[in-house]
Each structure stands twice: as C-alpha cells, then as structure tokens.
CSV table of C-alpha atoms in Angstrom, one decimal:
chain,number,residue,atom,x,y,z
S,1,MET,CA,27.6,-46.4,69.7
S,2,ARG,CA,26.1,-49.8,69.4
S,3,LYS,CA,25.5,-49.6,65.6
S,4,LEU,CA,29.5,-48.7,65.7
S,5,HIS,CA,30.5,-52.0,67.8
S,6,SER,CA,28.2,-54.0,65.8
S,7,PHE,CA,29.7,-53.1,62.4
S,8,LEU,CA,33.4,-53.1,63.7
S,9,ILE,CA,32.7,-56.8,64.7
S,10,VAL,CA,30.8,-57.9,61.6
S,11,PHE,CA,34.0,-55.6,59.5
S,12,LEU,CA,36.5,-57.8,61.6
S,13,ALA,CA,34.8,-60.9,61.3
S,14,LEU,CA,34.4,-60.0,57.7
S,15,THR,CA,38.4,-59.5,57.2
S,16,THR,CA,39.5,-62.3,59.0
S,17,TYR,CA,37.5,-64.7,56.9
S,18,VAL,CA,38.1,-62.6,53.7
S,19,SER,CA,42.0,-62.9,54.4
S,20,ALA,CA,41.9,-66.5,55.4
S,21,GLN,CA,40.3,-67.5,52.3
S,22,ILE,CA,42.4,-65.3,50.3
S,23,ARG,CA,45.2,-67.3,51.9
S,24,GLU,CA,44.1,-70.5,50.9
S,25,ASN,CA,44.2,-70.0,47.2
S,26,TYR,CA,44.4,-66.8,45.1
S,27,ASP,CA,45.6,-65.8,41.8
S,28,LEU,CA,46.8,-61.5,41.3
S,29,LYS,CA,47.2,-60.6,38.1
S,30,VAL,CA,48.8,-57.5,36.7
S,31,GLY,CA,49.9,-56.5,33.6
S,32,LEU,CA,49.1,-54.0,30.9
S,33,VAL,CA,45.8,-52.5,29.2
S,34,PHE,CA,45.4,-51.2,25.6
S,35,GLN,CA,41.9,-49.7,24.6
S,36,LYS,CA,40.9,-48.2,21.6
S,37,THR,CA,37.4,-46.0,21.9
S,38,GLU,CA,35.4,-46.8,18.6
S,39,SER,CA,36.0,-42.9,16.7
S,40,LEU,CA,38.5,-41.6,19.1
S,41,TYR,CA,41.8,-42.2,20.7
S,42,TRP,CA,44.0,-45.3,21.9
S,43,GLU,CA,43.8,-45.3,25.6
S,44,ASN,CA,46.5,-47.4,27.3
S,45,GLY,CA,47.4,-48.1,30.7
S,46,VAL,CA,48.0,-51.3,33.6
S,47,GLY,CA,45.6,-53.1,35.5
S,48,ALA,CA,45.2,-56.1,38.4
S,49,ASP,CA,42.8,-58.8,38.2
S,50,PHE,CA,42.4,-60.5,41.1
S,51,THR,CA,40.6,-64.0,42.2
S,52,SER,CA,40.3,-66.6,44.7
S,53,ASP,CA,38.1,-69.6,45.7
S,54,PHE,CA,36.4,-67.7,48.0
S,55,LEU,CA,34.7,-65.8,44.5
S,56,LEU,CA,32.5,-68.5,44.1
S,57,ASN,CA,35.3,-70.6,42.8
S,58,LYS,CA,37.1,-68.3,40.9
S,59,GLN,CA,34.2,-67.5,38.8
S,60,ILE,CA,34.1,-64.0,39.7
S,61,HIS,CA,36.8,-61.6,39.2
S,62,LEU,CA,37.6,-58.6,40.6
S,63,LYS,CA,39.3,-55.7,38.4
S,64,ALA,CA,40.9,-52.4,38.8
S,65,THR,CA,42.1,-50.8,35.7
S,66,TYR,CA,44.2,-47.0,35.0
S,67,LEU,CA,44.1,-45.9,31.0
S,68,THR,CA,45.1,-42.6,29.6
S,69,SER,CA,45.2,-40.9,26.1
S,70,ARG,CA,48.9,-40.0,27.7
S,71,LEU,CA,50.0,-43.3,26.8
S,72,GLY,CA,48.0,-43.7,23.7
S,73,SER,CA,47.2,-41.4,21.2
S,74,GLY,CA,48.5,-38.4,23.1
S,75,ILE,CA,51.6,-39.8,22.3
S,76,GLY,CA,53.0,-37.1,19.3
S,77,SER,CA,49.7,-35.6,18.3
S,78,ASN,CA,46.9,-32.8,19.4
S,79,ALA,CA,44.8,-36.0,21.0
S,80,ILE,CA,43.5,-34.6,24.1
S,81,LEU,CA,44.5,-35.8,27.3
S,82,GLN,CA,42.4,-37.7,29.1
S,83,ASP,CA,42.3,-40.2,32.2
S,84,ASN,CA,40.6,-43.6,33.1
S,85,PHE,CA,40.2,-44.7,36.5
S,86,LEU,CA,38.5,-48.1,37.1
S,87,LEU,CA,37.1,-50.8,39.5
S,88,GLY,CA,35.2,-53.7,37.6
S,89,ALA,CA,34.0,-57.1,38.8
S,90,ASP,CA,33.3,-59.8,36.0
S,91,TRP,CA,32.0,-63.6,35.9
S,92,ARG,CA,33.6,-66.0,34.0
S,93,PHE,CA,31.9,-68.4,32.7
S,94,ARG,CA,34.0,-71.7,31.9
S,95,SER,CA,36.6,-70.7,35.0
S,96,ASN,CA,38.0,-74.0,34.8
S,97,LYS,CA,38.9,-73.9,31.2
S,98,ASP,CA,42.0,-72.0,29.2
S,99,LEU,CA,39.3,-70.3,27.0
S,100,GLN,CA,37.0,-68.2,29.2
S,101,ILE,CA,34.0,-66.1,28.4
S,102,MET,CA,33.6,-62.9,30.4
S,103,ALA,CA,31.1,-60.2,31.2
S,104,GLY,CA,31.5,-57.7,33.7
S,105,LEU,CA,30.6,-54.4,35.1
S,106,ASN,CA,32.8,-51.2,36.0
S,107,ALA,CA,32.7,-47.8,37.7
S,108,GLY,CA,35.1,-45.2,37.8
S,109,ILE,CA,36.2,-41.9,37.4
S,110,PHE,CA,37.1,-39.7,33.6
S,111,VAL,CA,39.6,-36.7,34.2
S,112,VAL,CA,40.1,-34.8,31.0
S,113,ASP,CA,42.7,-31.9,30.8
S,114,TYR,CA,41.7,-29.4,28.3
S,115,GLY,CA,45.0,-27.7,28.6
S,116,ASN,CA,43.7,-24.2,28.2
S,117,PRO,CA,41.7,-21.8,30.5
S,118,ILE,CA,39.5,-20.9,27.7
S,119,PHE,CA,38.1,-24.4,27.7
S,120,ASP,CA,37.1,-24.1,31.9
S,121,VAL,CA,33.5,-23.5,31.0
S,122,LEU,CA,33.3,-27.1,29.8
S,123,PRO,CA,32.9,-30.0,32.3
S,124,ASN,CA,36.3,-31.8,32.5
S,125,SER,CA,35.3,-35.1,34.6
S,126,SER,CA,32.6,-37.6,34.6
S,127,MET,CA,31.4,-40.8,36.9
S,128,LEU,CA,32.4,-44.2,34.5
S,129,LEU,CA,30.0,-46.9,34.1
S,130,SER,CA,30.2,-49.5,31.8
S,131,VAL,CA,29.2,-53.2,30.6
S,132,GLU,CA,32.0,-55.2,28.8
S,133,THR,CA,32.2,-58.9,27.7
S,134,GLY,CA,34.7,-60.9,25.6
S,135,LEU,CA,37.2,-64.1,25.8
S,136,VAL,CA,40.1,-64.4,28.1
S,137,TYR,CA,42.3,-67.0,27.2
S,138,ARG,CA,44.9,-68.6,30.3
S,139,PHE,CA,48.3,-69.7,28.5
S,140,LYS,CA,50.1,-72.5,29.7
S,141,PHE,CA,52.6,-70.2,31.1
S,142,PRO,CA,51.7,-67.3,33.7
S,143,VAL,CA,50.1,-65.3,31.3
S,144,THR,CA,46.6,-64.4,30.5
S,145,ALA,CA,45.2,-62.4,27.4
S,146,GLY,CA,41.3,-60.7,27.4
S,147,LEU,CA,39.9,-59.4,24.1
S,148,THR,CA,36.6,-57.6,25.0
S,149,VAL,CA,34.2,-54.9,23.9
S,150,GLY,CA,32.7,-52.8,26.3
S,151,TYR,CA,30.0,-50.3,25.9
S,152,ASN,CA,30.0,-46.6,28.5
S,153,LEU,CA,26.3,-46.4,29.5
S,154,LYS,CA,27.6,-42.2,30.3
S,155,SER,CA,29.0,-40.4,27.6
S,156,GLY,CA,29.1,-36.9,26.2
S,157,ASN,CA,26.6,-35.5,25.7
S,158,GLY,CA,27.1,-31.5,24.8
S,159,VAL,CA,25.6,-30.9,27.9
S,160,ASP,CA,27.1,-32.1,31.5
S,161,VAL,CA,29.5,-34.9,30.0
S,162,PRO,CA,33.0,-34.4,28.5
S,163,GLY,CA,32.5,-34.5,25.1
S,164,SER,CA,35.7,-37.0,24.4
S,165,LEU,CA,34.2,-39.2,26.3
S,166,PHE,CA,33.0,-41.9,23.6
S,167,PRO,CA,30.5,-45.3,24.2
S,168,VAL,CA,32.1,-48.0,22.1
S,169,PHE,CA,35.6,-49.3,23.4
S,170,TYR,CA,38.1,-52.8,22.4
S,171,ARG,CA,40.2,-53.3,25.0
S,172,LEU,CA,43.1,-55.7,25.0
S,173,SER,CA,44.7,-57.4,28.0
S,174,VAL,CA,47.6,-59.4,29.0
S,175,PHE,CA,48.5,-60.2,32.5
S,176,TYR,CA,51.4,-61.9,34.1
S,177,ASN,CA,50.2,-64.2,37.5
S,178,LEU,CA,52.0,-63.4,40.3
O,1,MET,CA,24.3,-78.2,15.5
O,2,LYS,CA,21.0,-78.0,13.4
O,3,LYS,CA,19.7,-76.1,16.1
O,4,LEU,CA,23.0,-73.6,15.8
O,5,ILE,CA,22.4,-73.7,12.0
O,6,TYR,CA,18.5,-72.8,12.5
O,7,ILE,CA,19.2,-70.0,15.1
O,8,SER,CA,21.9,-68.5,13.0
O,9,ILE,CA,19.8,-68.7,9.8
O,10,THR,CA,16.9,-66.4,11.6
O,11,ILE,CA,18.9,-64.0,12.7
O,12,VAL,CA,20.5,-63.7,9.5
O,13,SER,CA,17.4,-63.2,8.1
O,14,ALA,CA,16.5,-60.8,10.4
O,15,LEU,CA,18.8,-58.8,9.5
O,16,LEU,CA,18.9,-59.0,6.3
O,17,PHE,CA,14.8,-57.9,6.4
O,18,ALA,CA,16.3,-55.1,8.9
O,19,ALA,CA,18.5,-53.9,6.5
O,20,CYS,CA,15.9,-53.2,3.7
O,21,ASN,CA,16.4,-49.8,3.8
O,22,PRO,CA,13.1,-48.1,4.7
O,23,THR,CA,12.0,-44.6,3.0
O,24,PRO,CA,10.1,-42.1,5.0
O,25,GLU,CA,6.6,-40.4,4.1
O,26,ILE,CA,7.5,-37.2,2.1
O,27,ASP,CA,4.7,-34.4,2.3
O,28,ASN,CA,6.0,-32.4,-0.9
O,29,ALA,CA,4.0,-29.1,-0.1
O,30,THR,CA,5.5,-29.0,3.1
O,31,MET,CA,9.0,-30.2,3.0
O,32,LEU,CA,11.9,-29.7,1.1
O,33,ASP,CA,13.2,-33.2,1.4
O,34,GLY,CA,9.8,-33.5,-1.5
O,35,ASN,CA,10.1,-32.6,-5.3
O,36,GLN,CA,8.0,-29.1,-5.0
O,37,ILE,CA,10.3,-26.7,-2.3
O,38,PHE,CA,13.7,-25.8,-2.9
O,39,ASP,CA,16.2,-23.4,-1.9
O,40,ALA,CA,15.8,-20.4,-3.4
O,41,SER,CA,19.4,-20.0,-4.3
O,42,ILE,CA,18.7,-22.7,-7.2
O,43,THR,CA,16.3,-20.0,-9.0
O,44,HIS,CA,18.3,-17.1,-8.2
O,45,PRO,CA,21.7,-17.6,-8.0
O,46,GLU,CA,22.7,-13.9,-8.2
O,47,LYS,CA,20.4,-13.4,-4.8
O,48,TYR,CA,23.0,-15.6,-2.9
O,49,LEU,CA,26.5,-16.0,-5.1
O,50,VAL,CA,28.7,-12.9,-5.4
O,51,SER,CA,29.9,-15.1,-8.5
O,52,ALA,CA,26.7,-14.8,-9.8
O,53,TYR,CA,25.4,-11.1,-8.7
O,54,LEU,CA,28.9,-9.5,-9.9
O,55,PRO,CA,30.1,-10.9,-12.6
O,56,SER,CA,32.4,-8.5,-13.8
O,57,PRO,CA,33.8,-6.5,-10.3
O,58,THR,CA,35.1,-3.5,-10.6
O,59,GLU,CA,38.7,-2.4,-8.7
O,60,LEU,CA,36.9,-1.2,-6.0
O,61,GLN,CA,34.4,-4.2,-5.4
O,62,LYS,CA,37.5,-6.5,-6.1
O,63,ASP,CA,39.0,-5.5,-2.8
O,64,THR,CA,35.6,-5.3,-0.5
O,65,PRO,CA,36.2,-8.4,1.7
O,66,ILE,CA,34.0,-11.3,0.5
O,67,ILE,CA,33.0,-14.2,2.8
O,68,ILE,CA,31.6,-17.6,1.6
O,69,ALA,CA,29.3,-18.4,4.0
O,70,ALA,CA,28.8,-22.6,4.1
O,71,HIS,CA,25.7,-24.0,6.4
O,72,GLY,CA,25.8,-27.1,8.0
O,73,TYR,CA,24.3,-30.4,7.7
O,74,THR,CA,20.6,-30.7,6.2
O,75,ALA,CA,20.4,-26.8,6.0
O,76,THR,CA,20.4,-24.6,3.5
O,77,THR,CA,21.3,-20.5,2.7
O,78,PHE,CA,18.6,-19.5,4.9
O,79,GLU,CA,21.3,-20.3,8.2
O,80,TRP,CA,23.5,-17.0,6.8
O,81,ASP,CA,20.8,-15.1,5.4
O,82,GLU,CA,21.1,-13.2,9.0
O,83,LEU,CA,24.8,-12.3,8.2
O,84,ARG,CA,24.0,-11.1,4.9
O,85,ASP,CA,21.1,-8.9,6.1
O,86,TYR,CA,24.0,-7.6,8.6
O,87,ALA,CA,26.4,-6.5,5.2
O,88,ASP,CA,23.5,-5.3,3.0
O,89,SER,CA,23.0,-2.9,5.8
O,90,ALA,CA,26.6,-2.5,7.3
O,91,LYS,CA,28.0,-1.9,3.2
O,92,THR,CA,31.6,-2.9,4.4
O,93,PHE,CA,31.7,-6.8,3.3
O,94,TYR,CA,29.9,-8.8,0.9
O,95,VAL,CA,28.1,-12.4,1.7
O,96,SER,CA,28.3,-15.2,-1.1
O,97,GLN,CA,25.7,-17.6,0.6
O,98,VAL,CA,27.0,-21.0,-0.8
O,99,LEU,CA,24.5,-24.0,-1.1
O,100,LEU,CA,26.0,-27.1,-0.3
O,101,GLY,CA,26.2,-30.1,-2.7
O,102,GLY,CA,22.6,-32.4,-2.2
O,103,HIS,CA,21.1,-29.9,-0.3
O,104,GLY,CA,18.0,-27.3,-0.9
O,105,THR,CA,16.2,-30.1,-3.3
O,106,SER,CA,14.8,-33.3,-2.5
O,107,TYR,CA,15.8,-36.5,0.0
O,108,GLU,CA,17.0,-39.0,-2.8
O,109,ASP,CA,19.1,-35.7,-4.2
O,110,PHE,CA,20.9,-35.9,-0.6
O,111,LYS,CA,21.0,-39.3,0.1
O,112,GLN,CA,23.2,-40.1,-3.2
O,113,SER,CA,25.5,-37.1,-2.1
O,114,SER,CA,28.7,-37.4,-0.3
O,115,TRP,CA,30.8,-35.3,1.4
O,116,GLN,CA,32.6,-34.0,-1.6
O,117,ASP,CA,29.9,-33.1,-2.8
O,118,TRP,CA,28.5,-30.9,-0.1
O,119,GLN,CA,32.4,-28.9,-0.2
O,120,SER,CA,31.9,-29.3,-4.1
O,121,SER,CA,29.9,-26.1,-4.1
O,122,ILE,CA,32.2,-23.9,-1.6
O,123,VAL,CA,35.1,-24.9,-3.9
O,124,GLU,CA,33.2,-23.7,-7.2
O,125,GLU,CA,32.6,-20.6,-5.3
O,126,TYR,CA,35.7,-19.9,-4.6
O,127,GLN,CA,37.3,-21.0,-7.6
O,128,LYS,CA,35.0,-18.6,-9.2
O,129,LEU,CA,35.8,-15.9,-7.1
O,130,SER,CA,39.5,-16.4,-7.0
O,131,ALA,CA,39.7,-16.6,-11.5
O,132,LYS,CA,37.5,-12.9,-11.0
O,133,GLY,CA,40.5,-11.2,-9.1
O,134,PHE,CA,38.7,-10.4,-5.3
O,135,ARG,CA,41.1,-10.3,-3.3
O,136,ASN,CA,40.1,-10.1,0.0
O,137,ILE,CA,38.0,-13.9,0.4
O,138,TYR,CA,36.7,-14.7,3.3
O,139,LEU,CA,35.5,-18.5,4.5
O,140,ALA,CA,32.6,-18.9,7.7
O,141,GLY,CA,31.1,-22.0,8.2
O,142,SER,CA,28.6,-23.6,10.6
O,143,SER,CA,28.5,-26.7,12.0
O,144,THR,CA,29.2,-29.1,9.6
O,145,GLY,CA,30.3,-26.3,6.8
O,146,ALA,CA,33.3,-26.2,9.3
O,147,PRO,CA,34.9,-29.3,8.6
O,148,LEU,CA,34.1,-29.0,4.8
O,149,ILE,CA,36.5,-25.7,5.1
O,150,LEU,CA,38.9,-27.3,7.7
O,151,GLN,CA,39.4,-30.4,4.7
O,152,MET,CA,39.8,-27.5,2.2
O,153,VAL,CA,42.7,-26.1,4.1
O,154,LYS,CA,44.1,-29.8,4.9
O,155,SER,CA,44.4,-30.9,1.1
O,156,GLY,CA,46.5,-27.4,0.3
O,157,PHE,CA,43.6,-26.4,-1.9
O,158,PHE,CA,44.6,-22.6,-1.3
O,159,ALA,CA,48.1,-23.4,-2.7
O,160,ASN,CA,46.6,-22.7,-6.4
O,161,TYR,CA,44.4,-19.5,-5.4
O,162,THR,CA,44.1,-16.5,-3.9
O,163,LYS,CA,45.1,-17.6,-0.7
O,164,PRO,CA,41.5,-16.7,2.4
O,165,LYS,CA,42.4,-13.6,4.6
O,166,GLY,CA,40.5,-15.4,7.3
O,167,ILE,CA,37.8,-18.1,8.5
O,168,PHE,CA,35.3,-18.1,11.0
O,169,LEU,CA,33.5,-20.9,12.7
O,170,ILE,CA,30.3,-21.0,14.2
O,171,ASP,CA,30.2,-23.9,16.1
O,172,PRO,CA,31.7,-26.3,14.7
O,173,ILE,CA,31.3,-29.9,14.6
O,174,VAL,CA,34.2,-32.7,14.9
O,175,VAL,CA,32.2,-34.7,17.3
O,176,SER,CA,28.9,-34.9,17.6
O,177,SER,CA,27.2,-34.5,21.0
O,178,ASN,CA,25.0,-37.5,19.9
O,179,LYS,CA,27.5,-40.5,20.1
O,180,THR,CA,25.2,-42.9,18.4
O,181,LEU,CA,26.6,-41.9,15.5
O,182,THR,CA,29.6,-43.5,16.3
O,183,MET,CA,27.5,-46.3,15.4
O,184,VAL,CA,26.0,-45.5,12.4
O,185,GLY,CA,27.8,-48.2,10.4
O,186,LEU,CA,26.0,-50.6,12.2
O,187,LEU,CA,23.0,-49.0,13.3
O,188,GLY,CA,22.6,-47.0,10.0
O,189,PRO,CA,21.5,-49.9,7.3
O,190,VAL,CA,18.5,-51.0,10.5
O,191,LEU,CA,17.7,-47.4,10.7
O,192,GLY,CA,17.1,-46.5,7.1
O,193,TYR,CA,16.9,-42.6,7.9
O,194,THR,CA,16.3,-40.6,11.1
O,195,THR,CA,13.9,-37.9,12.0
O,196,VAL,CA,14.2,-34.2,12.9
O,197,THR,CA,11.3,-32.2,14.2
O,198,LEU,CA,12.0,-27.9,13.1
O,199,ASP,CA,10.2,-25.2,14.7
O,200,SER,CA,7.2,-23.8,12.3
O,201,GLY,CA,9.8,-21.0,11.2
O,202,GLU,CA,12.1,-23.6,9.6
O,203,GLN,CA,10.0,-26.0,8.1
O,204,GLY,CA,10.9,-26.0,4.4
O,205,LYS,CA,14.2,-24.8,5.0
O,206,TRP,CA,15.7,-27.7,6.4
O,207,TYR,CA,15.7,-31.7,5.7
O,208,ILE,CA,13.3,-33.5,8.1
O,209,TYR,CA,14.9,-36.9,7.2
O,210,ARG,CA,18.4,-38.0,7.4
O,211,PRO,CA,19.3,-40.8,5.2
O,212,GLN,CA,21.9,-43.1,7.0
O,213,GLU,CA,24.1,-43.0,3.9
O,214,THR,CA,24.6,-39.1,4.7
O,215,LEU,CA,24.6,-39.7,8.4
O,216,LYS,CA,27.3,-42.2,7.4
O,217,GLU,CA,29.1,-39.3,5.1
O,218,LEU,CA,29.1,-37.1,7.9
O,219,MET,CA,30.8,-39.2,10.2
O,220,SER,CA,33.1,-39.7,7.9
O,221,LEU,CA,33.7,-36.7,7.2
O,222,ILE,CA,34.4,-35.4,11.1
O,223,ASP,CA,36.3,-38.4,11.6
O,224,LEU,CA,38.5,-38.0,8.7
O,225,THR,CA,38.9,-34.0,10.7
O,226,ARG,CA,39.2,-35.2,14.1
O,227,ILE,CA,42.3,-37.7,12.5
O,228,ASP,CA,43.4,-34.8,10.6
O,229,LEU,CA,43.5,-31.8,13.7
O,230,GLN,CA,45.1,-35.0,16.3
O,231,LYS,CA,48.2,-34.8,13.2
O,232,GLY,CA,48.1,-31.2,13.1
O,233,ILE,CA,46.6,-28.8,10.2
O,234,THR,CA,48.3,-25.4,9.3
O,235,LEU,CA,46.6,-22.7,7.9
O,236,PRO,CA,47.6,-21.2,4.5
O,237,VAL,CA,50.6,-18.0,5.1
O,238,GLY,CA,48.3,-14.6,6.0
O,239,THR,CA,45.4,-16.6,6.9
O,240,TYR,CA,43.7,-15.5,10.3
O,241,MET,CA,40.9,-17.8,11.8
O,242,LYS,CA,38.4,-17.8,15.2
O,243,VAL,CA,36.2,-20.4,16.3
O,244,TYR,CA,32.8,-18.7,18.2
O,245,LYS,CA,31.4,-22.1,20.2
O,246,SER,CA,28.4,-22.4,22.5
O,247,ALA,CA,29.5,-23.7,25.6
O,248,ILE,CA,26.0,-26.2,25.9
O,249,ASP,CA,25.2,-27.5,22.3
O,250,GLU,CA,23.3,-30.9,22.0
O,251,THR,CA,24.3,-31.0,18.4
O,252,ALA,CA,28.4,-30.6,17.7
O,253,ASP,CA,29.9,-31.4,21.1
O,254,PRO,CA,31.8,-28.4,22.3
O,255,VAL,CA,34.7,-30.3,22.6
O,256,SER,CA,35.2,-29.7,18.8
O,257,ALA,CA,36.6,-26.3,19.6
O,258,VAL,CA,39.0,-28.4,21.7
O,259,MET,CA,39.9,-30.5,19.1
O,260,ILE,CA,40.1,-27.8,16.5
O,261,TYR,CA,42.3,-25.1,18.1
O,262,LYS,CA,44.8,-28.0,19.3
O,263,GLY,CA,45.3,-28.6,16.1
O,264,MET,CA,45.3,-26.1,14.0
O,265,GLN,CA,48.2,-23.7,14.0
O,266,THR,CA,48.9,-20.7,12.1
O,267,SER,CA,51.8,-20.3,8.8
O,268,THR,CA,53.8,-18.9,12.3
O,269,GLY,CA,53.1,-21.8,14.1
O,270,GLY,CA,51.0,-20.1,16.4
O,271,ASN,CA,47.3,-20.8,18.3
O,272,ILE,CA,44.0,-19.8,16.3
O,273,GLU,CA,41.8,-17.7,18.5
O,274,VAL,CA,38.7,-19.9,20.1
O,275,GLU,CA,35.4,-18.0,22.1
O,276,MET,CA,33.5,-20.3,24.5
O,277,ILE,CA,29.8,-18.1,24.0
O,278,ASP,CA,27.4,-18.3,26.7
O,279,SER,CA,24.9,-20.1,25.0
O,280,LYS,CA,22.7,-23.2,24.4
O,281,ILE,CA,22.1,-22.8,21.0
O,282,HIS,CA,23.5,-24.8,18.3
O,283,VAL,CA,24.8,-21.9,15.9
O,284,PHE,CA,24.0,-18.8,17.8
O,285,THR,CA,24.2,-16.9,14.7
O,286,ARG,CA,21.2,-18.2,12.7
O,287,LEU,CA,17.9,-17.0,15.1
O,288,ARG,CA,15.7,-16.6,12.8
O,289,GLY,CA,12.8,-19.8,12.3
O,290,ARG,CA,13.5,-20.3,16.2
O,291,VAL,CA,11.2,-20.1,19.3
O,292,GLY,CA,12.1,-18.6,22.2
O,293,VAL,CA,14.8,-16.0,21.3
O,294,THR,CA,15.8,-14.0,23.6
O,295,ALA,CA,17.4,-10.2,23.4
O,296,THR,CA,20.2,-11.9,25.2
O,297,ASP,CA,21.0,-14.3,22.0
O,298,VAL,CA,20.2,-11.1,19.4
O,299,ASP,CA,23.0,-9.5,21.3
O,300,LYS,CA,25.5,-12.7,20.7
O,301,GLN,CA,24.8,-12.8,17.6
O,302,GLN,CA,25.1,-9.3,16.6
O,303,LYS,CA,28.5,-8.7,18.7
O,304,THR,CA,29.8,-11.8,16.6
O,305,PHE,CA,28.7,-10.1,13.4
O,306,LYS,CA,30.1,-7.1,14.5
O,307,GLU,CA,33.3,-8.9,15.6
O,308,MET,CA,33.6,-10.1,12.0
O,309,GLU,CA,33.2,-7.3,10.5
O,310,SER,CA,36.0,-5.4,12.5
O,311,LYS,CA,38.5,-7.6,12.3
O,312,MET,CA,38.1,-7.9,8.3
O,313,LYS,CA,38.8,-3.9,8.8
O,314,LEU,CA,41.8,-4.5,10.6
O,315,ILE,CA,43.1,-6.9,8.2
O,316,ALA,CA,42.2,-4.5,5.1
O,317,ASP,CA,43.7,-1.8,7.3
C-alpha cells in the first residue's frame, strides 16, 4: 500500500511538472506519412509529432504513426493488407535551425490480414522495432517535411514473423504545426 | 574542407577495394561449381527430357500427361528425381526434368547467366513437346522454378502453343525468407558471393557458391513476379493451378503462397488452389540426400505425388 502511495505521489508530481512545462512552450504537429519499403509496398497513413522545451529544448521529439498498405499499394491491387502502429522518439541535431538532422527509434505492432483462412497457420502479427535517420526541414510557414530512411531490426524470416515485414524503408512526412 | 576530401577519398577507395568481387576457392573433384562434375542430363538428355526420350511419339504417348519439372536456384534435375521415380512406377504420366540454364555446369557459367537463361530450358522443352503433338502438358516448379513458370504465363507465351493443362508449384519463392536479399544491390559487390552448406547426400547436386550477380538476378525475378502478381496474372484457358507450400520455410517465405493466391486467377476469374503443408522443409517433395527425413515427411511427399497424378487423371477424363 505504501508503495502504491509513493508511486501515486511521484506520478502526480511528474504529471503536474510535465503539464506545466507543456503549457509553457510546445509544438504539436500532425500530418501525413508516406512510406515505401524496399522491394515491397507503399504504406501510407497519418502521424503526430510532439516536442516541448522540457524535452531538452526541443531536441527530443515524440511521435505516433499509423501506416497501412490499405492507403498505399493495397488500393486497387492484390497487395497484402497490413497495418503498422508505431510510437517513437528521435533526437534532433541542429534543433534551432530550419534544416535538422534526426536519428530515432520506433517501436510498435505490425498486423497482417491475409484475407483467407487457408493462411491462418502463418504468423499474422509481430512487434516492430526500427531505427530511423534523415533530414527534417522546417519551412517559414507552419509546415515541416521529413525525409528519412529506416531499418526494421526484426523482419520476416519464414518461421515466426510475417513474411511481408521487410527491413529497409524510406519515409516522407509532411506535418502541419498546430 | 581538406579533411572532408581525405575522408571522401578514403571511403571511395574502401568501397572500390571491397567491390573487387572476390572469387571462391572451388574443389573441382567434389563441387558442382568446378569443372569436373556436371548434371547427368547434359550427357544423357534422353534419360531426363521426354522430347529426347520420345522423338517420334505415338498417338497414345501424345495423350499421356507429361510434367515438365523445373528445379530451383542453384539446384539440378536431382530435385525432381523422386517424382520421376514415382512416374516410372505408376506408368500413368511422364516427367521431363529440365536443367535450368546456367545450372549444373560450373560457377563461371552460373555467374554469367540471367534469369531469362534459367527460364530458357523450360521454354525450349515446352516448345519441343508442343511441336511433337503432346496434348496433355503440365508444368511443375519448385522454389525458383515457380516464378520462372509464372513469368511464362504472364508473358502470354502459351498463346502460341498447346495450352498447359495444369501447373503445380512446390514451395514457390516470391519473397525470400532471408530479407537481406532485398539489399543485394548494395551488399552484393562487397560480398562477391555467398556460401551454403550442403548435406553429404547433396554434394555435387547443388552449387555451393552463389555469385552476387545471380543473387541480383534472383531478386529481379522474384521482385518482378511480386509486382506482376500485385497487378494480377490470368491463367490460360482451361489451365489448372495448385500451390503446395510448407508452413515453415527458411528459404522461400510462406507469404509467397499468399501473394500467388491473391495474384493468380483462372481464365474464368476463379481462385487457384493452395495447400499449406505442415512441414519445415523447403521443397518438401525432395527428400533424397537430406539428413533426418522422417516417415511423416515421406508420407507428405507421396501424398502430394499421388494427388498430382490423380488430378491429371481427372483432367484427362
């Protein structure tokens, strides 16, 4: 019980501190993300990017992304329908400049819909873990564009990871600053 | 600035050095990659190719089903020997075992071959059998043999010849289980070649060394096939197709079966047949030369051969 009280006190203190910091100065961007996997599909979707002064003077960005072949190669074709749910964090070099260099980590879940019970014997989901790096440009108007390359540390292996999870991807993101 | 130039020169030099494309050490006495061991179909085509075995077929022979069997990347006709044995015993169909171009000879031959060269021997045998008047021609492709056959369908090749009655694909590869293959364009020149380990019973039947040039060809073939399947491929009129795929396969990713199922359709717009096999063996119909084969593996192989035979009989009737 004492442990729970201590945890609640720490949690409330942290929440209050973070809320206060966020209120002071933060950037929240939302927008579109386009991903091309090397030798596989276009998977497009939406994303959000958050940073604040308390995140080391906006050098750290927190991200949430949803990407799917349903909004990419799956449109009007026989491509496999698959979804990526991602959370990530990246570090920005030259964070006070318009052209920034980013390096980050993403984690999440990959889910595949094979579309027929014949394939129920195959793995249809996997944890995602990827590294990503590239350039981000902050325009004079409230738009930011990023061009990055990433590598899935876990990819399909013919055994226990869906085979349509490939390692190398290229990503273009266009975010609007709210 | 000077420092940047020095770093650039060093990196470029390192890449050039790495890209010198090393060649492997080949033991001619034991390796198919050398210049002493060749696939037996080269010296005795009449034992492997029906077009050579039956140069002037009778009407009865022309009505007997023939399976043109295409093996996989780096393999030889050995991969389909057990189906031929089954056919010799059943006496209800023939098997024509084609040796893919660039295969079964030497590392140098293989290195210089393209996937179109690999495919050419399937095309030639089909043309010969069609010209001789055989009426019940089937195709079977294992592993890389499968996308080679799918490319024949996609190209419209069969429009000018006797239509195939059916196509059987065993552990087809459209996606490699080893995803490093997708980076072969970048890593290939650095590696030069890759090496595989063979069981003792497989020595002399497969190439041990895989030149990066052929890995690029393999990647081009399967990537093209994946894109074609994404757009959709329609079988010739009256052609049946079935895919048999091991559910666990560390060579040809099982998702290949999903892509073929989604991408192929019969001439009437129907689905093809797919059966996921409870097996961990890549090309589960080839057991000879493997270590640790179980009675269950043999059952699955024989059941598949029997089913292929029954299907051909059903179509003929």
